[in-house]
Every structure is written in C-alpha cells, then in structure tokens.
Short mmCIF file of C-alpha atoms in Angstrom, two decimals:
data_model
loop_
_atom_site.label_atom_id
_atom_site.label_comp_id
_atom_site.label_asym_id
_atom_site.label_seq_id
_atom_site.Cartn_x
_atom_site.Cartn_y
_atom_site.Cartn_z
CA UNK A 1 -61.69 -2.42 -88.84
CA UNK A 2 -59.53 -5.11 -90.41
CA UNK A 3 -56.41 -3.24 -89.33
CA UNK A 4 -57.70 -3.08 -85.76
CA UNK A 5 -58.28 -6.83 -85.74
CA UNK A 6 -54.69 -7.42 -86.86
CA UNK A 7 -53.34 -5.24 -84.07
CA UNK A 8 -55.51 -6.55 -81.24
CA UNK A 9 -54.70 -9.81 -79.51
CA UNK A 10 -57.00 -12.59 -78.41
CA UNK A 11 -57.70 -10.69 -75.18
CA UNK A 12 -59.61 -7.98 -77.09
CA UNK A 13 -63.01 -8.41 -78.70
CA UNK A 14 -64.69 -5.86 -80.97
CA UNK A 15 -68.23 -5.14 -79.86
CA UNK A 16 -70.71 -4.55 -82.69
CA UNK A 17 -72.56 -2.30 -82.89
CA UNK A 18 -70.37 0.27 -81.17
CA UNK A 19 -71.61 2.19 -78.15
CA UNK A 20 -73.71 5.23 -79.00
CA UNK A 21 -71.54 8.26 -79.65
CA UNK A 22 -68.39 6.22 -80.35
CA UNK A 23 -66.89 4.73 -83.50
CA UNK A 24 -65.41 1.66 -81.84
CA UNK A 25 -66.08 -0.32 -78.67
CA UNK A 26 -63.62 -2.92 -77.37
CA UNK A 27 -64.20 -5.60 -74.73
CA UNK A 28 -61.15 -6.74 -72.75
CA UNK A 29 -60.81 -10.27 -71.36
CA UNK A 30 -58.17 -10.01 -68.64
CA UNK A 31 -58.13 -13.78 -68.19
CA UNK A 32 -56.50 -14.12 -71.63
CA UNK A 33 -53.85 -11.47 -70.97
CA UNK A 34 -50.53 -13.34 -70.63
CA UNK A 35 -48.30 -12.92 -67.58
CA UNK A 36 -44.73 -11.69 -67.80
CA UNK A 37 -43.01 -9.86 -70.63
CA UNK A 38 -45.73 -10.78 -73.12
CA UNK A 39 -48.24 -8.74 -71.11
CA UNK A 40 -46.36 -5.52 -71.94
CA UNK A 41 -46.60 -6.35 -75.63
CA UNK A 42 -50.35 -6.92 -75.41
CA UNK A 43 -50.90 -3.69 -73.46
CA UNK A 44 -48.84 -1.78 -76.03
CA UNK A 45 -50.96 -3.20 -78.84
CA UNK A 46 -54.20 -2.25 -77.10
CA UNK A 47 -53.00 1.28 -76.35
CA UNK A 48 -52.02 1.79 -80.00
CA UNK A 49 -55.54 1.14 -81.30
CA UNK A 50 -56.44 4.84 -81.37
CA UNK A 51 -53.24 5.69 -83.23
CA UNK A 52 -53.90 2.90 -85.73
CA UNK A 53 -57.44 4.10 -86.42
CA UNK A 54 -56.44 7.74 -86.74
CA UNK A 55 -53.37 6.99 -88.82
CA UNK A 56 -55.44 4.84 -91.19
CA UNK A 57 -57.86 7.74 -91.70
CA UNK A 58 -55.00 10.16 -92.26
CA UNK A 59 -53.31 7.78 -94.69
CA UNK A 60 -56.48 7.51 -96.78
CA UNK A 61 -56.68 11.32 -96.96
CA UNK A 62 -53.03 11.72 -97.95
CA UNK A 63 -53.22 9.04 -100.62
CA UNK A 64 -55.86 11.09 -102.44
CA UNK A 65 -53.77 14.27 -102.47
CA UNK A 66 -53.78 14.39 -106.30
CA UNK A 67 -57.32 13.16 -106.72
CA UNK A 68 -59.60 15.38 -108.79
CA UNK A 69 -62.73 14.03 -107.11
CA UNK A 70 -64.55 16.99 -105.55
CA UNK A 71 -67.16 14.85 -103.82
CA UNK A 72 -64.89 14.33 -100.79
CA UNK A 73 -65.24 17.94 -99.71
CA UNK A 74 -62.76 20.37 -101.19
CA UNK A 75 -61.60 23.12 -98.76
CA UNK A 76 -63.71 21.56 -96.01
CA UNK A 77 -61.73 21.09 -92.75
CA UNK A 78 -61.78 17.63 -91.16
CA UNK A 79 -61.17 17.60 -87.41
CA UNK A 80 -58.89 14.87 -86.03
CA UNK A 81 -58.27 14.30 -82.31
CA UNK A 82 -55.16 12.29 -81.44
CA UNK A 83 -54.36 13.93 -78.10
CA UNK A 84 -57.11 15.03 -75.70
CA UNK A 85 -57.97 18.73 -76.06
CA UNK A 86 -55.46 19.04 -78.91
CA UNK A 87 -57.34 18.62 -82.18
CA UNK A 88 -55.89 19.48 -85.55
CA UNK A 89 -57.51 19.98 -88.92
CA UNK A 90 -56.84 18.47 -92.32
CA UNK A 91 -58.02 20.52 -95.30
CA UNK A 92 -58.04 19.10 -98.82
CA UNK A 93 -57.08 21.61 -101.49
CA UNK A 94 -56.08 21.35 -105.17
CA UNK A 95 -52.77 19.47 -105.51
CA UNK A 96 -52.11 19.53 -101.75
CA UNK A 97 -53.48 18.81 -98.28
CA UNK A 98 -53.03 21.35 -95.49
CA UNK A 99 -52.71 20.31 -91.85
CA UNK A 100 -53.48 23.10 -89.34
CA UNK A 101 -52.49 22.85 -85.67
CA UNK A 102 -54.01 25.28 -83.11
CA UNK A 103 -51.32 25.76 -80.45
CA UNK A 104 -52.13 26.26 -76.76
CA UNK A 105 -49.77 26.69 -73.82
CA UNK A 106 -50.30 27.16 -70.10
CA UNK A 107 -47.34 29.40 -69.30
CA UNK A 108 -46.58 32.73 -70.97
CA UNK A 109 -42.89 31.80 -71.13
CA UNK A 110 -43.82 28.69 -73.15
CA UNK A 111 -45.67 30.90 -75.64
CA UNK A 112 -42.55 33.02 -76.15
CA UNK A 113 -40.31 29.98 -76.66
CA UNK A 114 -42.77 28.30 -79.02
CA UNK A 115 -43.32 31.48 -81.08
CA UNK A 116 -39.57 31.83 -81.59
CA UNK A 117 -39.41 28.15 -82.58
CA UNK A 118 -42.22 28.52 -85.14
CA UNK A 119 -40.61 31.56 -86.71
CA UNK A 120 -37.29 29.74 -86.92
CA UNK A 121 -39.09 26.75 -88.45
CA UNK A 122 -40.51 28.99 -91.18
CA UNK A 123 -37.12 30.55 -91.90
CA UNK A 124 -35.39 27.17 -92.14
CA UNK A 125 -38.18 25.70 -94.26
CA UNK A 126 -37.90 28.53 -96.79
CA UNK A 127 -34.18 27.89 -97.36
CA UNK A 128 -32.87 25.96 -100.36
CA UNK A 129 -31.45 23.18 -98.16
CA UNK A 130 -34.93 22.21 -96.94
CA UNK A 131 -36.85 23.02 -100.09
CA UNK A 132 -38.19 19.45 -100.33
CA UNK A 133 -39.71 19.55 -96.83
CA UNK A 134 -43.40 20.48 -96.41
CA UNK A 135 -43.72 24.28 -96.30
CA UNK A 136 -44.53 25.57 -92.81
CA UNK A 137 -46.43 28.76 -91.98
CA UNK A 138 -47.33 30.29 -88.64
CA UNK A 139 -49.98 32.90 -87.98
CA UNK A 140 -51.41 34.37 -84.76
CA UNK A 141 -54.92 34.28 -86.30
CA UNK A 142 -56.85 31.33 -87.73
CA UNK A 143 -56.50 30.68 -91.46
CA UNK A 144 -59.53 31.48 -93.65
CA UNK A 145 -60.24 27.74 -94.17
CA UNK A 146 -61.23 27.36 -90.48
CA UNK A 147 -64.06 29.87 -90.60
CA UNK A 148 -67.19 28.43 -89.06
CA UNK A 149 -65.38 26.05 -86.69
CA UNK A 150 -66.23 26.06 -82.94
CA UNK A 151 -64.84 29.04 -81.06
CA UNK A 152 -63.29 26.88 -78.32
CA UNK A 153 -61.15 25.13 -80.95
CA UNK A 154 -59.93 28.44 -82.39
CA UNK A 155 -59.20 30.16 -79.05
CA UNK A 156 -55.44 29.85 -78.76
CA UNK A 157 -52.51 31.79 -77.31
CA UNK A 158 -49.82 30.24 -79.52
CA UNK A 159 -51.27 30.86 -82.96
CA UNK A 160 -51.76 28.36 -85.78
CA UNK A 161 -49.12 26.24 -87.51
CA UNK A 162 -49.85 24.91 -91.01
CA UNK A 163 -48.07 22.34 -93.19
CA UNK A 164 -48.73 21.88 -96.91
CA UNK A 165 -48.48 18.20 -97.88
CA UNK A 166 -48.01 17.45 -101.58
CA UNK A 167 -47.71 14.19 -103.51
CA UNK A 168 -43.90 13.95 -103.14
CA UNK A 169 -44.29 13.82 -99.36
CA UNK A 170 -46.46 10.66 -99.44
CA UNK A 171 -44.60 8.55 -102.00
CA UNK A 172 -43.70 5.04 -100.85
CA UNK A 173 -42.25 4.88 -97.34
CA UNK A 174 -42.59 8.64 -96.91
CA UNK A 175 -46.31 8.17 -96.22
CA UNK A 176 -45.77 6.47 -92.84
CA UNK A 177 -43.16 9.07 -91.81
CA UNK A 178 -45.45 11.95 -92.78
CA UNK A 179 -48.38 10.46 -90.87
CA UNK A 180 -46.21 9.83 -87.79
CA UNK A 181 -44.82 13.40 -87.90
CA UNK A 182 -48.28 14.96 -88.13
CA UNK A 183 -49.75 12.84 -85.33
CA UNK A 184 -46.85 13.62 -82.99
CA UNK A 185 -46.31 17.29 -83.85
CA UNK A 186 -47.89 18.46 -80.58
CA UNK A 187 -45.62 16.14 -78.57
CA UNK A 188 -42.57 17.34 -80.52
CA UNK A 189 -43.33 21.01 -79.82
CA UNK A 190 -43.96 20.38 -76.12
CA UNK A 191 -40.70 18.45 -75.83
CA UNK A 192 -38.81 21.28 -77.55
CA UNK A 193 -40.33 23.90 -75.23
CA UNK A 194 -39.58 21.79 -72.16
CA UNK A 195 -35.95 21.21 -73.18
CA UNK A 196 -35.44 24.89 -74.04
CA UNK A 197 -36.90 26.01 -70.71
CA UNK A 198 -34.63 23.58 -68.87
CA UNK A 199 -31.60 24.80 -70.82
CA UNK A 200 -32.36 28.44 -69.95
CA UNK A 201 -32.85 27.58 -66.28
CA UNK A 202 -29.54 25.69 -66.16
CA UNK A 203 -27.71 28.62 -67.77
CA UNK A 204 -29.24 31.06 -65.28
CA UNK A 205 -28.34 28.80 -62.36
CA UNK A 206 -24.78 28.41 -63.64
CA UNK A 207 -24.46 32.16 -64.04
CA UNK A 208 -25.78 32.72 -60.52
CA UNK A 209 -23.30 30.22 -59.09
CA UNK A 210 -20.42 31.98 -60.87
CA UNK A 211 -21.48 35.36 -59.42
CA UNK A 212 -21.77 33.89 -55.92
CA UNK A 213 -18.32 32.36 -56.32
CA UNK A 214 -16.85 35.75 -57.27
CA UNK A 215 -18.45 37.39 -54.22
CA UNK A 216 -17.20 34.58 -52.01
CA UNK A 217 -13.62 34.99 -53.29
CA UNK A 218 -13.82 38.75 -52.72
CA UNK A 219 -14.94 38.15 -49.14
CA UNK A 220 -12.09 35.71 -48.56
CA UNK A 221 -9.61 38.28 -49.87
CA UNK A 222 -10.98 40.93 -47.50
CA UNK A 223 -10.71 38.53 -44.56
CA UNK A 224 -7.14 37.73 -45.57
CA UNK A 225 -6.21 41.41 -45.68
CA UNK A 226 -7.75 41.95 -42.24
CA UNK A 227 -5.73 39.06 -40.82
CA UNK A 228 -2.53 40.49 -42.31
CA UNK A 229 -3.24 43.92 -40.76
CA UNK A 230 -3.89 42.32 -37.37
CA UNK A 231 -0.72 40.28 -37.54
CA UNK A 232 1.32 43.38 -38.44
CA UNK A 233 -0.20 45.35 -35.56
CA UNK A 234 0.50 42.57 -33.07
CA UNK A 235 4.10 42.32 -34.14
CA UNK A 236 4.50 46.11 -33.90
CA UNK A 237 2.87 46.69 -30.53
CA UNK A 238 4.14 43.52 -28.86
CA UNK A 239 0.99 41.49 -29.12
CA UNK A 240 -1.32 44.26 -28.00
CA UNK A 241 -3.88 45.00 -30.67
CA UNK A 242 -6.32 47.84 -30.34
CA UNK A 243 -9.57 46.68 -31.82
CA UNK A 244 -12.21 49.15 -32.82
CA UNK A 245 -15.80 48.18 -32.30
CA UNK A 246 -18.17 48.22 -35.25
CA UNK A 247 -19.91 51.51 -34.28
CA UNK A 248 -16.57 53.29 -33.84
CA UNK A 249 -15.25 51.88 -37.08
CA UNK A 250 -18.42 53.02 -38.88
CA UNK A 251 -18.15 56.53 -37.37
CA UNK A 252 -14.53 56.79 -38.45
CA UNK A 253 -15.46 55.87 -42.04
CA UNK A 254 -18.27 58.42 -42.02
CA UNK A 255 -15.88 61.15 -40.83
CA UNK A 256 -13.41 60.30 -43.57
CA UNK A 257 -16.16 60.39 -46.18
CA UNK A 258 -17.49 63.76 -44.93
CA UNK A 259 -13.98 65.23 -44.95
CA UNK A 260 -13.46 64.16 -48.56
CA UNK A 261 -16.83 65.61 -49.60
CA UNK A 262 -16.01 68.90 -47.90
CA UNK A 263 -12.69 69.03 -49.67
CA UNK A 264 -14.43 68.57 -52.99
CA UNK A 265 -17.01 71.25 -52.22
CA UNK A 266 -14.45 73.89 -51.13
CA UNK A 267 -14.14 76.76 -53.59
CA UNK A 268 -10.94 76.85 -55.61
CA UNK A 269 -9.08 80.08 -54.87
CA UNK A 270 -7.44 81.91 -57.79
CA UNK A 271 -5.16 84.85 -57.07
CA UNK A 272 -6.58 88.10 -58.52
CA UNK A 273 -9.93 86.58 -59.52
CA UNK A 274 -11.93 88.72 -57.05
CA UNK A 275 -10.61 91.98 -58.58
CA UNK A 276 -11.34 90.64 -62.06
CA UNK A 277 -14.92 89.73 -61.08
CA UNK A 278 -15.64 93.17 -59.59
CA UNK A 279 -14.37 94.90 -62.69
CA UNK A 280 -15.72 92.80 -65.52
CA UNK A 281 -18.45 90.56 -64.15
CA UNK A 282 -20.49 93.16 -62.29
CA UNK A 283 -23.95 93.76 -63.72
CA UNK A 284 -24.31 97.49 -64.58
CA UNK A 285 -27.14 99.49 -63.04
CA UNK A 286 -29.49 101.37 -65.29
CA UNK A 287 -31.63 104.36 -64.26
CA UNK A 288 -34.78 105.26 -66.13
CA UNK A 289 -35.16 108.91 -67.25
CA UNK A 290 -38.87 108.63 -66.74
CA UNK A 291 -40.36 108.96 -63.33
CA UNK A 292 -43.30 107.05 -61.97
CA UNK A 293 -46.06 108.36 -59.76
CA UNK A 294 -48.10 106.29 -57.47
CA UNK A 295 -51.74 106.01 -58.41
CA UNK A 296 -54.20 106.53 -55.60
#
C-alpha cells in the first residue's frame, strides 16, 4: 500500500475499505489532474498501479526463494493475473521458484510459430552459453503442480512454458529484471509471433512478385518475337501481311500436334523382322491325346 501511495499523485485517493471483491479501490479527482505534458505523466502513473502491486507481490515471493519456511505453501501454485485472461502461476519449490505460463492463441498458424519458438528457446537455454539463464521447459500438457486448478485455466492450445528461478537470478538488480521479464512474457511471445508472421508474409509476397515479373518478361519476349515476324513478312510481301485469326491459328497448332503424335505412334519397320517373328515367336499348338465326350 505504501508503494501505491508513492506512485499515485494528488489526483488519486485510496478508498478504505476496498470495494467488495477487490483488493484496492482508487478514487480519481479529475480537477487535480494537470493540463499539458504533466497530464501524461499522471496518467502513466495511474495506469502502472496494477503493475506495481503485482510486481511487489512477485518480488516478495522471489526474495524468499531460499527460505526454508514451509508455512508459505510449498508446491502450492499461486495464480497471478497481469493481463486479462492470461494468468500465470508461481510455484514455490525447494531452492527454486517455478513460473508456469499457459499459452493460448487464436490462429492455428500462431500456434505453429509459437511452438517452434518454445522449442528453440529450450534448445538455446540448454547450451553452455546461456547456462546462467533460467532453465525453460515447454510441454503440451499441464505440469503435475497444476493439478486441481480450474479447467478453463488449463485449457490451452499452445502448451505450458515453465521457468525455474533460483537465487542467482534475483540477486541485486537482477530482481527487477526478472520480475519485468516474467510480467511481460506474454507480450514478448505475442510480439515475436506477430513479427514472424509478418516476415513470412513479406517473403511470400516478394516471391510472388518475382514470379509475376518473370511471367511478364516472358510475355514481353513473345510479343517482341511476334512483332519481328510481322515486320519480316511485311518486308517480304511488300507490306501485305496475311493474318490468321485465332480459331485458324489454333486449328493449325492442333493439326501439327496430331501429326507429331501420329509419327510417334507409327510402328518402326525392321527389314526381315516379320519372317523372324513367324519362325521364332509363334506360339506352338498342342493337341491332347485324350478325347473328351460331351455329357448329356
């Protein structure tokens, strides 16, 4: 509460007790909101109240990562809601705190992009270069620690991403960076998916334009050849050019194609092959010594 009072300006008053069902109720006095550039600063401070409250709770949890006190609920998930309809869970375990993010996406293409990103994130995190970073795991099914949670919170199409936070990740100034990264992980993933989708669409559009350009150049070359043929015919026949209509031109092409097919299908004649076939390739006739009688 003290942190909220430091953030809020004179235009905000904390109402006590809070409204039923809520942890905090604020009363805004628009008459005290300054005019001009200072108003943007006040609005930014008011909009950051939720982040301040949630970050303070998360900081208190991360500070006790090495605490041996079991009264705070070991292995019991704590649900935090920073973005609407995007809750994540913080689970206190021995020597570490695990943050679990249920991932949901609207488009099936976003699920494919995000799944590839999560798998790449696990591979990079397991390398020696990033050994000091919090280990990341991804699973299509909920982890065992989330058993008993509401079904609507566990119904996802993008799986579950988990980060293991240890004491070295919350030392000194690292605490604020860790808290900021956890609170904005959903926004980071959405931005990555959006940028990747845009990159793929631009590559597809560029590829399509290159193919259309090739077809256009081919058409220009055909038109150029036609003009050359016409010019040659005009010079040969004294300016009189016999132009074939499209149906006649099509019929002529069909006749040429049929003539070529017939040439391919004609049997190749080999001198003396007929005599050879009668002598050696004739199937012999066999007669049975036994006779057959018709049964009445």
